[in-house]
Amino acid sequence: MDYRRTYVKDLLASQPQTGVEAFGWVKTRRDSKGVSFVQLSDGSCFNDLQIVIDAGTLPDETLKLLTTGASVRFTGDLVASPGEGQSVELKATGAEIFGASDPTTYPLQKKGATMEFLREIAHLRVRGNTFGAVFRVRAQAAYAVHKFFYERGFHWVHTPIITASDCEGAGAMFAVSTLLEAIEDHSGETPQTLWKLHNQNPKSDFFGKPAFLTVSGQLEAETLAMGLTNVYTFGPTFRAENSNTARHLSEFWMIEPEMAFCSLEGDMKLAEEFLRYVIQYLLDNSSQDLDFFNKRIEPELLSTLEHVANSSFEHLTYSEAVKHLESSGESFEFPCTWGSDLQAEHERWLTEVKVGRPVILTDYPKDIKAFYMRQNEDGKTVRAMDVLAPRIGEIIGGSQREERLDVLESRIKEMGLPIEAYWWYLDLRRFGSAPHAGFGLGFERLLMYVTGMKNIRDVIPYHRTPGNAEF
Ligand code: ATP
Ligand code: MN
C-alpha cells in the first residue's frame, strides 16, 4: 500500500474504467432489493464515492461488517452513475475490511448531533461532513497564507514558544517550570508554591528565571525584520485568560507579518490585500466545502466572501468611529465614549450596520494600546489599526511601531514597565532604527469568518480553553 494512489477525489473526477481500488471509511450503508449502496469517504474532498454492491458479489461475512465507520478497500469498476449528484460510482467486485466498527456503539451514528456533542468526540468528528470541510479549509487557508507571503518576498521566521519576557503585555501567561515536581512532594499546595520555590532560588528553575508560553511573537519578529526587511510568523500562541467566549482559545495560531521601511499606510494595504487574497484563494480552491458551509452553516456566507474579496475596506479613524457610535441612536450594553476600548457590539455595529463591509479603524488613544505603537503628533493617539469584520468584530490588530529611541524609552517608563527587560528591543532603535509596521491575525478567527462556524472551538482540531485540554 502506497500513499501515492488514487483518492476518492481523483476517482470522482475520472472517466469510467475497469480495475480501480478505493480506500476509505463507510459513511452510510443502505440496502435495497438485490443491491447495497455504501457512501465511502477518505477525506480527500467533500463528496463521497458511491459503491454499488450487487447481491452475491461479496461474501456474507464481509457484507455484515460494512457498517458506518468501518475502514475498507474496495476493488471494482468505475461506471457512469445513473443516480443524481455523482457522475461515476464504483461497482464493487471485492472488499477488504481493515477495521470493523460496531454500529451499536459508534458515536458518530447519532442523527442531528450538536456541535457540543461532536466536540466531546473530537477524535472522530473529522469523519463527518462538517468537520471534514473545516479541516480541509483550514489546511487550504494555511497554504494560502504562506503562498501570499512568499509571493511578496516575506521570510517565514520561527519565534520562540517559550519566552522569558512578558514584553507585550498582550495577555495573561502560562508559566513554564520544572519546579512542579517539588510541588507534588507537598500535596494539596497551591500553585503559588511554585513562585515561593522559584523566588527562594530562581536559578534552580529550568531557565534560571521565570519563563512562560508566548502570547505573541511580535517583538522577536521585529528584530528579524530589522535585517530581513519583510518577515512573518505563523505558529501557536497562548493566553491564560479566563475568557470563556466563542471567540477565545487558550492556545491559538497567530500570523504576524512585520515590515521594515513601512508606515501604517503600507501595513493597512498589506492587511487588506492579505484578507482578500486568502478569501479569493478559498473561493477558487475550496468551493465544495464552502458551498456546504453556505447551505448548512451560514446562509449568506458565499455572497459575503465574494463581496469582501471584491470590495475595498472602509477606513475610519477611531475618533470618527466613536462619533458615529455616539450618534447612532442604538442602546448598547456598554456606552461608547472617546478613550475607551470598543466592545464587540460596537465593532459589529460599525461593520454590519454602518458600513456593511470590513472596516479599518486607525489612530486609537494611546492609553488603550500597547507601548510600542508610534505616537502621533497630537500626543494622545497612536498609529494603530484594527481590521473589523462583519459577524466577528476584530480580526486583525496592528500598528506602525515607535522607532524613536527617546520616545519609546519615555513611553516604557510612563507605563511603569521594567525597562531593563527591553534592552534588546531598544537596541533596534540604537543601531540602524527604521520606520516599521506589522500586524497580528488570529488564524482561527479568520477560519470562523470564512467557514461561518459560530464557535472558535470548532475550527481547531483540539481546543484548549479554561477547564478543557482533552485529547
Ligand atoms: P480580543 O480583544 O478579541 O481579546 P486582543 O486585543 O486580545 O483580542 P491581540 O492581542 O491584538 O488581540 O491579538 C492579535 C489577534 O489575535 C487578534 O486580532 C485576534 O485575531 C487574535 N486573538 C487574540 N486573542 C485570541 C484568543 N484568545 N483566541 C483566539 N484568537 C485570539
Ligand atoms: Mn484579548
Short mmCIF file of C-alpha atoms and ligand atoms in Angstrom, two decimals:
data_model
loop_
_atom_site.label_atom_id
_atom_site.label_comp_id
_atom_site.label_asym_id
_atom_site.label_seq_id
_atom_site.Cartn_x
_atom_site.Cartn_y
_atom_site.Cartn_z
CA MET A 1 0.00 0.00 0.00
CA ASP A 2 1.48 3.26 -1.14
CA TYR A 3 0.44 6.75 -0.04
CA ARG A 4 0.55 7.74 -3.68
CA ARG A 5 -2.65 6.34 -5.07
CA THR A 6 -5.95 7.34 -6.48
CA TYR A 7 -8.03 9.11 -3.86
CA VAL A 8 -11.81 9.38 -3.85
CA LYS A 9 -11.36 12.92 -5.16
CA ASP A 10 -9.46 11.62 -8.21
CA LEU A 11 -11.92 8.80 -8.84
CA LEU A 12 -14.86 11.20 -8.79
CA ALA A 13 -13.12 13.26 -11.47
CA SER A 14 -12.26 10.28 -13.69
CA GLN A 15 -13.84 8.62 -16.66
CA PRO A 16 -15.39 5.16 -16.31
CA GLN A 17 -12.70 2.46 -16.22
CA THR A 18 -12.20 -1.06 -15.01
CA GLY A 19 -9.98 -2.37 -12.22
CA VAL A 20 -9.79 0.50 -9.75
CA GLU A 21 -9.48 0.48 -5.97
CA ALA A 22 -10.82 2.89 -3.38
CA PHE A 23 -9.81 3.19 0.29
CA GLY A 24 -11.85 4.94 2.96
CA TRP A 25 -14.41 4.80 5.74
CA VAL A 26 -18.04 3.85 5.34
CA LYS A 27 -20.22 6.87 5.93
CA THR A 28 -23.57 5.20 5.34
CA ARG A 29 -24.87 1.93 4.04
CA ARG A 30 -28.27 1.37 2.54
CA ASP A 31 -29.76 -1.91 1.30
CA SER A 32 -32.50 -2.30 -1.26
CA LYS A 33 -33.67 -5.25 -3.25
CA GLY A 34 -30.71 -7.17 -4.62
CA VAL A 35 -28.23 -4.35 -4.10
CA SER A 36 -26.42 -2.43 -1.34
CA PHE A 37 -25.13 1.14 -1.53
CA VAL A 38 -22.20 2.37 0.52
CA GLN A 39 -21.09 6.01 0.71
CA LEU A 40 -17.32 5.89 1.01
CA SER A 41 -15.22 8.82 2.21
CA ASP A 42 -11.47 9.23 2.51
CA GLY A 43 -11.48 12.93 3.40
CA SER A 44 -9.80 13.92 0.14
CA CYS A 45 -12.80 16.01 -0.85
CA PHE A 46 -16.29 16.84 0.30
CA ASN A 47 -18.12 14.29 -1.84
CA ASP A 48 -18.31 10.57 -1.13
CA LEU A 49 -17.85 7.83 -3.65
CA GLN A 50 -20.92 5.67 -4.06
CA ILE A 51 -20.15 1.95 -4.00
CA VAL A 52 -22.71 -0.35 -5.55
CA ILE A 53 -22.66 -3.96 -4.35
CA ASP A 54 -24.85 -6.39 -6.21
CA ALA A 55 -26.21 -9.22 -4.11
CA GLY A 56 -23.94 -12.22 -4.19
CA THR A 57 -20.79 -10.26 -5.12
CA LEU A 58 -19.28 -10.16 -1.63
CA PRO A 59 -19.24 -12.93 0.96
CA ASP A 60 -21.88 -12.56 3.68
CA GLU A 61 -19.32 -12.11 6.45
CA THR A 62 -17.78 -9.12 4.59
CA LEU A 63 -21.16 -7.57 3.86
CA LYS A 64 -22.09 -7.89 7.50
CA LEU A 65 -19.07 -5.80 8.54
CA LEU A 66 -19.68 -2.99 6.05
CA THR A 67 -21.27 -0.70 8.61
CA THR A 68 -20.84 3.01 9.31
CA GLY A 69 -17.32 3.77 10.47
CA ALA A 70 -15.65 0.64 9.08
CA SER A 71 -12.42 1.15 7.12
CA VAL A 72 -12.20 -0.71 3.86
CA ARG A 73 -10.61 -1.15 0.45
CA PHE A 74 -13.00 -1.73 -2.41
CA THR A 75 -11.96 -3.03 -5.77
CA GLY A 76 -14.16 -2.88 -8.83
CA ASP A 77 -15.09 -0.90 -11.91
CA LEU A 78 -15.80 2.78 -12.15
CA VAL A 79 -19.03 3.17 -14.10
CA ALA A 80 -21.24 6.07 -15.11
CA SER A 81 -23.73 6.70 -12.35
CA PRO A 82 -27.41 6.74 -13.20
CA GLY A 83 -28.15 8.45 -9.86
CA GLU A 84 -28.23 12.18 -9.35
CA GLY A 85 -25.36 14.08 -7.74
CA GLN A 86 -22.49 11.94 -8.94
CA SER A 87 -21.15 11.21 -12.40
CA VAL A 88 -19.41 7.96 -11.53
CA GLU A 89 -19.81 5.19 -8.99
CA LEU A 90 -17.86 2.10 -8.17
CA LYS A 91 -19.35 -1.27 -8.94
CA ALA A 92 -17.67 -3.45 -6.35
CA THR A 93 -16.12 -6.81 -7.19
CA GLY A 94 -14.21 -7.15 -3.92
CA ALA A 95 -13.80 -5.63 -0.49
CA GLU A 96 -11.16 -5.93 2.21
CA ILE A 97 -12.11 -4.68 5.65
CA PHE A 98 -9.23 -3.35 7.77
CA GLY A 99 -11.17 -2.29 10.84
CA ALA A 100 -14.78 -3.06 11.68
CA SER A 101 -16.91 -0.55 13.60
CA ASP A 102 -19.71 -1.71 15.84
CA PRO A 103 -22.79 0.21 14.68
CA THR A 104 -24.47 -0.10 18.08
CA THR A 105 -21.71 1.88 19.81
CA TYR A 106 -20.13 4.04 17.06
CA PRO A 107 -20.79 7.53 18.44
CA LEU A 108 -20.89 9.30 15.09
CA GLN A 109 -24.05 7.41 14.08
CA LYS A 110 -26.29 9.81 16.00
CA LYS A 111 -28.51 11.87 13.77
CA GLY A 112 -28.67 15.61 14.41
CA ALA A 113 -25.72 15.61 16.80
CA THR A 114 -24.98 19.05 18.25
CA MET A 115 -21.63 20.82 17.89
CA GLU A 116 -21.18 20.42 21.65
CA PHE A 117 -21.63 16.66 21.44
CA LEU A 118 -19.29 16.42 18.46
CA ARG A 119 -16.67 18.36 20.43
CA GLU A 120 -16.72 15.59 23.02
CA ILE A 121 -15.86 13.09 20.30
CA ALA A 122 -13.37 15.34 18.54
CA HIS A 123 -11.21 12.34 17.70
CA LEU A 124 -13.99 11.03 15.43
CA ARG A 125 -15.84 14.16 14.31
CA VAL A 126 -13.48 14.74 11.36
CA ARG A 127 -15.20 11.85 9.57
CA GLY A 128 -18.43 13.80 9.29
CA ASN A 129 -19.28 16.38 6.61
CA THR A 130 -18.89 19.49 8.74
CA PHE A 131 -15.52 18.78 10.30
CA GLY A 132 -14.06 17.20 7.20
CA ALA A 133 -14.82 20.51 5.49
CA VAL A 134 -13.48 22.57 8.41
CA PHE A 135 -10.12 20.86 8.47
CA ARG A 136 -9.72 20.80 4.70
CA VAL A 137 -10.42 24.53 4.60
CA ARG A 138 -8.00 25.07 7.50
CA ALA A 139 -5.24 23.31 5.56
CA GLN A 140 -6.01 25.23 2.36
CA ALA A 141 -6.07 28.53 4.24
CA ALA A 142 -2.68 27.80 5.85
CA TYR A 143 -1.26 27.11 2.41
CA ALA A 144 -2.75 30.35 1.08
CA VAL A 145 -1.14 32.27 3.96
CA HIS A 146 2.34 31.01 3.12
CA LYS A 147 1.76 31.45 -0.60
CA PHE A 148 0.64 35.04 -0.12
CA PHE A 149 3.75 35.99 1.86
CA TYR A 150 6.26 34.09 -0.25
CA GLU A 151 4.89 35.71 -3.41
CA ARG A 152 5.59 39.10 -1.80
CA GLY A 153 9.14 38.46 -0.66
CA PHE A 154 8.41 37.76 3.02
CA HIS A 155 10.51 35.30 5.01
CA TRP A 156 8.79 32.92 7.42
CA VAL A 157 10.55 33.21 10.80
CA HIS A 158 10.14 30.93 13.79
CA THR A 159 9.92 32.89 17.01
CA PRO A 160 10.18 31.14 20.38
CA ILE A 161 7.21 29.50 22.04
CA ILE A 162 8.92 29.69 25.42
CA THR A 163 9.75 33.23 26.40
CA ALA A 164 11.21 34.90 29.47
CA SER A 165 9.63 38.29 28.88
CA ASP A 166 6.04 39.36 29.17
CA CYS A 167 7.09 42.08 26.79
CA GLU A 168 3.90 42.83 25.06
CA GLY A 169 1.52 42.63 27.95
CA ALA A 170 -0.92 41.14 25.43
CA GLY A 171 -2.45 38.79 27.96
CA ALA A 172 -2.03 36.57 30.99
CA MET A 173 0.66 33.94 30.52
CA PHE A 174 1.17 30.28 31.34
CA ALA A 175 4.28 29.59 33.39
CA VAL A 176 6.84 27.07 32.19
CA SER A 177 8.70 25.47 35.06
CA THR A 178 10.33 22.28 36.24
CA LEU A 179 9.57 23.11 39.86
CA LEU A 180 6.24 21.30 39.67
CA GLU A 181 7.93 18.16 40.81
CA ALA A 182 8.80 19.94 44.02
CA ILE A 183 5.17 20.96 44.42
CA GLU A 184 3.98 17.41 44.02
CA ASP A 185 6.03 16.48 47.05
CA HIS A 186 3.80 18.80 49.09
CA SER A 187 0.42 17.50 48.01
CA GLY A 188 -2.50 19.85 48.33
CA GLU A 189 -0.45 23.01 47.96
CA THR A 190 -1.47 25.84 45.66
CA PRO A 191 0.35 26.98 42.51
CA GLN A 192 1.73 29.94 44.44
CA THR A 193 4.10 27.42 45.98
CA LEU A 194 5.83 27.35 42.64
CA TRP A 195 6.56 31.04 42.90
CA LYS A 196 7.68 30.64 46.50
CA LEU A 197 10.08 27.93 45.45
CA HIS A 198 11.11 29.93 42.46
CA ASN A 199 11.72 33.12 44.38
CA GLN A 200 13.75 31.33 47.02
CA ASN A 201 16.17 30.32 44.32
CA PRO A 202 15.32 31.48 40.79
CA LYS A 203 18.41 29.79 39.40
CA SER A 204 17.03 26.43 40.47
CA ASP A 205 14.31 26.64 37.85
CA PHE A 206 14.98 25.29 34.38
CA PHE A 207 15.70 28.54 32.58
CA GLY A 208 17.22 30.30 35.58
CA LYS A 209 14.39 32.85 35.52
CA PRO A 210 10.61 32.85 35.20
CA ALA A 211 9.60 31.51 31.79
CA PHE A 212 6.26 31.49 30.02
CA LEU A 213 4.43 30.35 26.90
CA THR A 214 4.45 33.21 24.44
CA VAL A 215 1.39 35.42 23.87
CA SER A 216 2.80 36.85 20.63
CA GLY A 217 5.93 36.58 18.52
CA GLN A 218 5.83 40.22 17.52
CA LEU A 219 8.78 41.70 19.37
CA GLU A 220 11.06 38.91 18.22
CA ALA A 221 9.69 39.23 14.68
CA GLU A 222 10.63 42.91 14.78
CA THR A 223 14.27 42.00 15.45
CA LEU A 224 14.27 39.76 12.38
CA ALA A 225 12.60 42.38 10.19
CA MET A 226 15.47 44.72 11.11
CA GLY A 227 17.74 42.66 8.88
CA LEU A 228 15.47 40.61 6.63
CA THR A 229 13.09 43.54 5.91
CA ASN A 230 9.87 41.57 5.39
CA VAL A 231 9.10 38.64 7.69
CA TYR A 232 6.11 36.84 9.16
CA THR A 233 5.44 34.36 11.91
CA PHE A 234 2.82 31.63 11.74
CA GLY A 235 2.63 29.50 14.84
CA PRO A 236 0.92 28.77 18.14
CA THR A 237 0.45 31.36 20.89
CA PHE A 238 -1.09 31.07 24.34
CA ARG A 239 -3.25 33.18 26.61
CA ALA A 240 -4.04 32.21 30.18
CA GLU A 241 -7.10 34.47 30.40
CA ASN A 242 -10.32 33.09 31.73
CA SER A 243 -12.17 34.14 28.58
CA ASN A 244 -14.88 31.58 28.09
CA THR A 245 -16.27 33.05 24.90
CA ALA A 246 -17.00 31.66 21.46
CA ARG A 247 -14.02 33.65 20.06
CA HIS A 248 -11.23 32.95 22.57
CA LEU A 249 -8.93 29.97 22.87
CA SER A 250 -6.10 29.42 25.36
CA GLU A 251 -3.96 28.06 22.53
CA PHE A 252 -4.40 29.56 19.09
CA TRP A 253 -2.38 30.21 15.94
CA MET A 254 -1.22 33.66 15.03
CA ILE A 255 0.10 35.17 11.84
CA GLU A 256 2.30 38.21 12.41
CA PRO A 257 3.91 40.00 9.47
CA GLU A 258 6.48 42.69 10.20
CA MET A 259 7.93 45.07 7.62
CA ALA A 260 10.91 47.40 7.80
CA PHE A 261 10.70 50.69 5.89
CA CYS A 262 6.93 50.60 6.09
CA SER A 263 4.36 53.00 7.55
CA LEU A 264 0.83 52.41 8.80
CA GLU A 265 -0.45 53.01 5.26
CA GLY A 266 1.63 50.12 3.93
CA ASP A 267 0.53 47.99 6.87
CA MET A 268 -3.15 48.59 6.12
CA LYS A 269 -2.60 47.86 2.46
CA LEU A 270 -0.98 44.53 3.35
CA ALA A 271 -3.78 43.60 5.79
CA GLU A 272 -6.46 44.26 3.20
CA GLU A 273 -4.61 42.51 0.38
CA PHE A 274 -3.97 39.58 2.68
CA LEU A 275 -7.59 39.03 3.71
CA ARG A 276 -8.89 39.42 0.19
CA TYR A 277 -6.22 37.08 -1.17
CA VAL A 278 -6.91 34.28 1.30
CA ILE A 279 -10.66 34.56 0.76
CA GLN A 280 -10.29 34.52 -3.03
CA TYR A 281 -7.93 31.55 -2.78
CA LEU A 282 -10.54 29.60 -0.83
CA LEU A 283 -13.35 30.60 -3.18
CA ASP A 284 -11.22 29.23 -6.03
CA ASN A 285 -9.86 26.12 -4.33
CA SER A 286 -12.34 25.05 -1.63
CA SER A 287 -15.61 25.67 -3.40
CA GLN A 288 -17.28 22.36 -2.50
CA ASP A 289 -16.54 22.84 1.18
CA LEU A 290 -17.63 26.48 1.13
CA ASP A 291 -20.85 25.50 -0.67
CA PHE A 292 -21.58 23.15 2.19
CA PHE A 293 -20.99 25.88 4.80
CA ASN A 294 -23.20 28.19 2.78
CA LYS A 295 -26.02 25.62 2.71
CA ARG A 296 -25.81 24.30 6.23
CA ILE A 297 -23.94 26.71 8.49
CA GLU A 298 -24.18 30.34 7.37
CA PRO A 299 -26.73 31.23 4.68
CA GLU A 300 -25.05 34.43 3.44
CA LEU A 301 -21.53 33.04 3.52
CA LEU A 302 -20.65 32.89 -0.18
CA SER A 303 -22.14 36.26 -1.06
CA THR A 304 -20.32 37.88 1.87
CA LEU A 305 -16.99 36.31 0.95
CA GLU A 306 -17.35 37.29 -2.70
CA HIS A 307 -18.27 40.81 -1.63
CA VAL A 308 -15.22 41.08 0.65
CA ALA A 309 -12.87 39.64 -1.97
CA ASN A 310 -14.04 42.27 -4.45
CA SER A 311 -14.54 45.46 -2.47
CA SER A 312 -12.08 47.74 -0.76
CA PHE A 313 -12.25 48.18 3.00
CA GLU A 314 -13.62 51.30 4.64
CA HIS A 315 -11.11 53.44 6.57
CA LEU A 316 -12.16 55.43 9.64
CA THR A 317 -10.21 56.93 12.49
CA TYR A 318 -11.10 55.76 15.97
CA SER A 319 -12.37 59.27 16.74
CA GLU A 320 -14.68 59.25 13.71
CA ALA A 321 -15.96 55.82 14.68
CA VAL A 322 -16.74 56.99 18.21
CA LYS A 323 -18.71 59.94 16.80
CA HIS A 324 -20.76 57.58 14.61
CA LEU A 325 -21.40 55.31 17.58
CA GLU A 326 -22.43 58.19 19.84
CA SER A 327 -24.93 59.48 17.30
CA SER A 328 -26.15 56.03 16.24
CA GLY A 329 -29.24 56.08 18.43
CA GLU A 330 -28.55 52.44 19.40
CA SER A 331 -28.77 51.41 23.02
CA PHE A 332 -25.56 49.49 23.58
CA GLU A 333 -24.92 47.44 26.69
CA PHE A 334 -21.69 49.38 27.19
CA PRO A 335 -21.82 53.08 26.33
CA CYS A 336 -19.14 54.23 23.90
CA THR A 337 -17.04 57.25 24.82
CA TRP A 338 -13.76 58.58 23.47
CA GLY A 339 -10.89 56.93 25.30
CA SER A 340 -12.49 53.57 25.99
CA ASP A 341 -11.88 50.38 24.09
CA LEU A 342 -14.57 49.38 21.62
CA GLN A 343 -16.70 46.42 22.66
CA ALA A 344 -17.67 43.62 20.29
CA GLU A 345 -21.18 45.14 19.98
CA HIS A 346 -19.66 48.44 18.81
CA GLU A 347 -17.39 46.71 16.33
CA ARG A 348 -20.29 44.75 14.92
CA TRP A 349 -22.49 47.81 14.59
CA LEU A 350 -19.77 49.62 12.65
CA THR A 351 -19.15 46.80 10.20
CA GLU A 352 -22.63 45.36 9.89
CA VAL A 353 -24.93 48.39 10.20
CA LYS A 354 -22.88 51.49 9.47
CA VAL A 355 -20.58 50.29 6.69
CA GLY A 356 -21.69 46.81 5.57
CA ARG A 357 -18.17 45.52 4.90
CA PRO A 358 -14.81 45.26 6.72
CA VAL A 359 -13.61 48.46 8.32
CA ILE A 360 -10.09 49.53 9.28
CA LEU A 361 -10.03 51.77 12.33
CA THR A 362 -6.89 53.82 12.94
CA ASP A 363 -5.34 56.22 15.42
CA TYR A 364 -6.55 54.84 18.72
CA PRO A 365 -6.00 56.59 22.08
CA LYS A 366 -2.54 55.65 23.29
CA ASP A 367 -3.79 54.58 26.71
CA ILE A 368 -5.73 51.61 25.37
CA LYS A 369 -2.92 50.39 23.11
CA ALA A 370 0.48 48.78 23.59
CA PHE A 371 3.62 50.75 24.49
CA TYR A 372 5.40 50.08 21.19
CA MET A 373 2.91 51.85 18.91
CA ARG A 374 4.11 55.02 17.23
CA GLN A 375 2.82 58.21 18.80
CA ASN A 376 1.04 60.80 16.68
CA GLU A 377 1.83 64.49 16.83
CA ASP A 378 -1.30 65.15 18.92
CA GLY A 379 0.33 63.33 21.86
CA LYS A 380 -2.94 61.49 22.51
CA THR A 381 -3.25 58.86 19.80
CA VAL A 382 -1.05 56.19 18.26
CA ARG A 383 -0.63 54.75 14.76
CA ALA A 384 -2.64 51.65 15.48
CA MET A 385 -5.09 49.93 13.18
CA ASP A 386 -7.68 47.22 13.79
CA VAL A 387 -9.47 45.45 10.98
CA LEU A 388 -13.05 44.73 11.95
CA ALA A 389 -15.16 42.24 10.05
CA PRO A 390 -18.92 41.71 9.99
CA ARG A 391 -20.10 38.83 12.24
CA ILE A 392 -16.92 38.55 14.29
CA GLY A 393 -15.56 42.02 15.01
CA GLU A 394 -11.80 42.39 15.46
CA ILE A 395 -9.89 40.06 13.18
CA ILE A 396 -6.56 41.91 12.85
CA GLY A 397 -4.71 44.26 15.21
CA GLY A 398 -1.64 46.11 14.00
CA SER A 399 0.40 49.29 14.16
CA GLN A 400 3.35 51.29 12.99
CA ARG A 401 5.99 50.76 15.66
CA GLU A 402 7.72 53.53 17.61
CA GLU A 403 11.18 53.77 16.02
CA ARG A 404 12.40 56.81 18.02
CA LEU A 405 14.54 55.68 20.94
CA ASP A 406 13.77 58.62 23.26
CA VAL A 407 10.01 58.46 22.68
CA LEU A 408 9.95 54.70 23.20
CA GLU A 409 12.01 54.90 26.40
CA SER A 410 9.79 57.53 27.95
CA ARG A 411 6.67 55.56 26.98
CA ILE A 412 8.02 52.42 28.64
CA LYS A 413 8.78 54.38 31.82
CA GLU A 414 5.44 56.20 31.71
CA MET A 415 3.66 52.86 31.62
CA GLY A 416 5.70 51.53 34.52
CA LEU A 417 7.21 48.67 32.54
CA PRO A 418 10.61 47.21 33.53
CA ILE A 419 12.90 48.98 31.09
CA GLU A 420 15.85 46.60 31.70
CA ALA A 421 13.89 43.72 30.19
CA TYR A 422 13.65 45.58 26.90
CA TRP A 423 17.38 46.16 26.34
CA TRP A 424 17.42 44.11 23.15
CA TYR A 425 14.24 45.70 21.84
CA LEU A 426 15.68 49.17 22.49
CA ASP A 427 18.91 48.18 20.74
CA LEU A 428 16.95 48.01 17.49
CA ARG A 429 16.36 51.76 17.93
CA ARG A 430 20.01 52.36 18.81
CA PHE A 431 21.58 50.73 15.79
CA GLY A 432 20.03 51.49 12.43
CA SER A 433 16.48 52.14 13.55
CA ALA A 434 13.93 52.36 10.74
CA PRO A 435 10.22 53.02 10.44
CA HIS A 436 8.45 49.66 10.57
CA ALA A 437 5.00 48.21 10.95
CA GLY A 438 3.12 44.95 11.26
CA PHE A 439 0.00 43.23 12.49
CA GLY A 440 -1.31 40.14 14.23
CA LEU A 441 -4.14 37.97 12.99
CA GLY A 442 -5.69 35.06 14.82
CA PHE A 443 -5.83 32.19 12.34
CA GLU A 444 -8.92 30.67 13.99
CA ARG A 445 -10.78 33.99 13.83
CA LEU A 446 -10.09 34.04 10.11
CA LEU A 447 -11.36 30.47 9.84
CA MET A 448 -14.56 31.33 11.69
CA TYR A 449 -15.05 34.11 9.21
CA VAL A 450 -14.53 32.01 6.09
CA THR A 451 -16.48 28.95 7.26
CA GLY A 452 -19.28 30.65 9.19
CA MET A 453 -18.64 28.33 12.15
CA LYS A 454 -20.01 30.02 15.25
CA ASN A 455 -17.62 28.71 17.89
CA ILE A 456 -13.85 29.00 17.71
CA ARG A 457 -13.57 25.58 19.39
CA ASP A 458 -14.88 24.07 16.17
CA VAL A 459 -12.20 25.36 13.80
CA ILE A 460 -9.19 23.84 15.60
CA PRO A 461 -8.75 20.07 15.89
CA TYR A 462 -8.42 20.02 19.68
CA HIS A 463 -9.36 23.12 21.58
CA ARG A 464 -7.68 24.32 24.75
CA THR A 465 -9.94 26.54 26.83
CA PRO A 466 -10.37 27.12 30.57
CA GLY A 467 -11.20 23.73 32.05
CA ASN A 468 -10.51 21.77 28.88
CA ALA A 469 -7.44 20.05 27.50
CA GLU A 470 -8.93 16.75 26.37
CA PHE A 471 -7.22 14.64 23.70
P1 ATP B 1 -9.64 40.40 21.84
O1 ATP B 1 -9.94 41.82 22.21
O2 ATP B 1 -10.58 39.81 20.85
O3 ATP B 1 -9.41 39.52 23.03
P2 ATP B 1 -6.87 41.09 21.63
O4 ATP B 1 -6.94 42.57 21.58
O5 ATP B 1 -6.53 40.44 22.92
O6 ATP B 1 -8.24 40.47 21.06
P3 ATP B 1 -4.39 40.91 20.20
O7 ATP B 1 -3.58 40.80 21.44
O8 ATP B 1 -4.30 42.15 19.40
O9 ATP B 1 -5.91 40.58 20.48
O10 ATP B 1 -4.05 39.62 19.28
C1 ATP B 1 -3.99 39.68 17.86
C2 ATP B 1 -5.07 38.83 17.20
O11 ATP B 1 -5.09 37.51 17.76
C3 ATP B 1 -6.49 39.35 17.42
O12 ATP B 1 -6.80 40.30 16.45
C4 ATP B 1 -7.31 38.11 17.25
O13 ATP B 1 -7.50 37.82 15.86
C5 ATP B 1 -6.43 37.01 17.80
N1 ATP B 1 -6.73 36.61 19.19
C6 ATP B 1 -6.46 37.30 20.32
N2 ATP B 1 -6.80 36.61 21.42
C7 ATP B 1 -7.28 35.42 20.97
C8 ATP B 1 -7.76 34.25 21.63
N3 ATP B 1 -7.80 34.15 22.96
N4 ATP B 1 -8.16 33.20 20.86
C9 ATP B 1 -8.10 33.28 19.52
N5 ATP B 1 -7.65 34.35 18.83
C10 ATP B 1 -7.24 35.42 19.55
MN MN B 2 -7.78 39.55 24.36
#
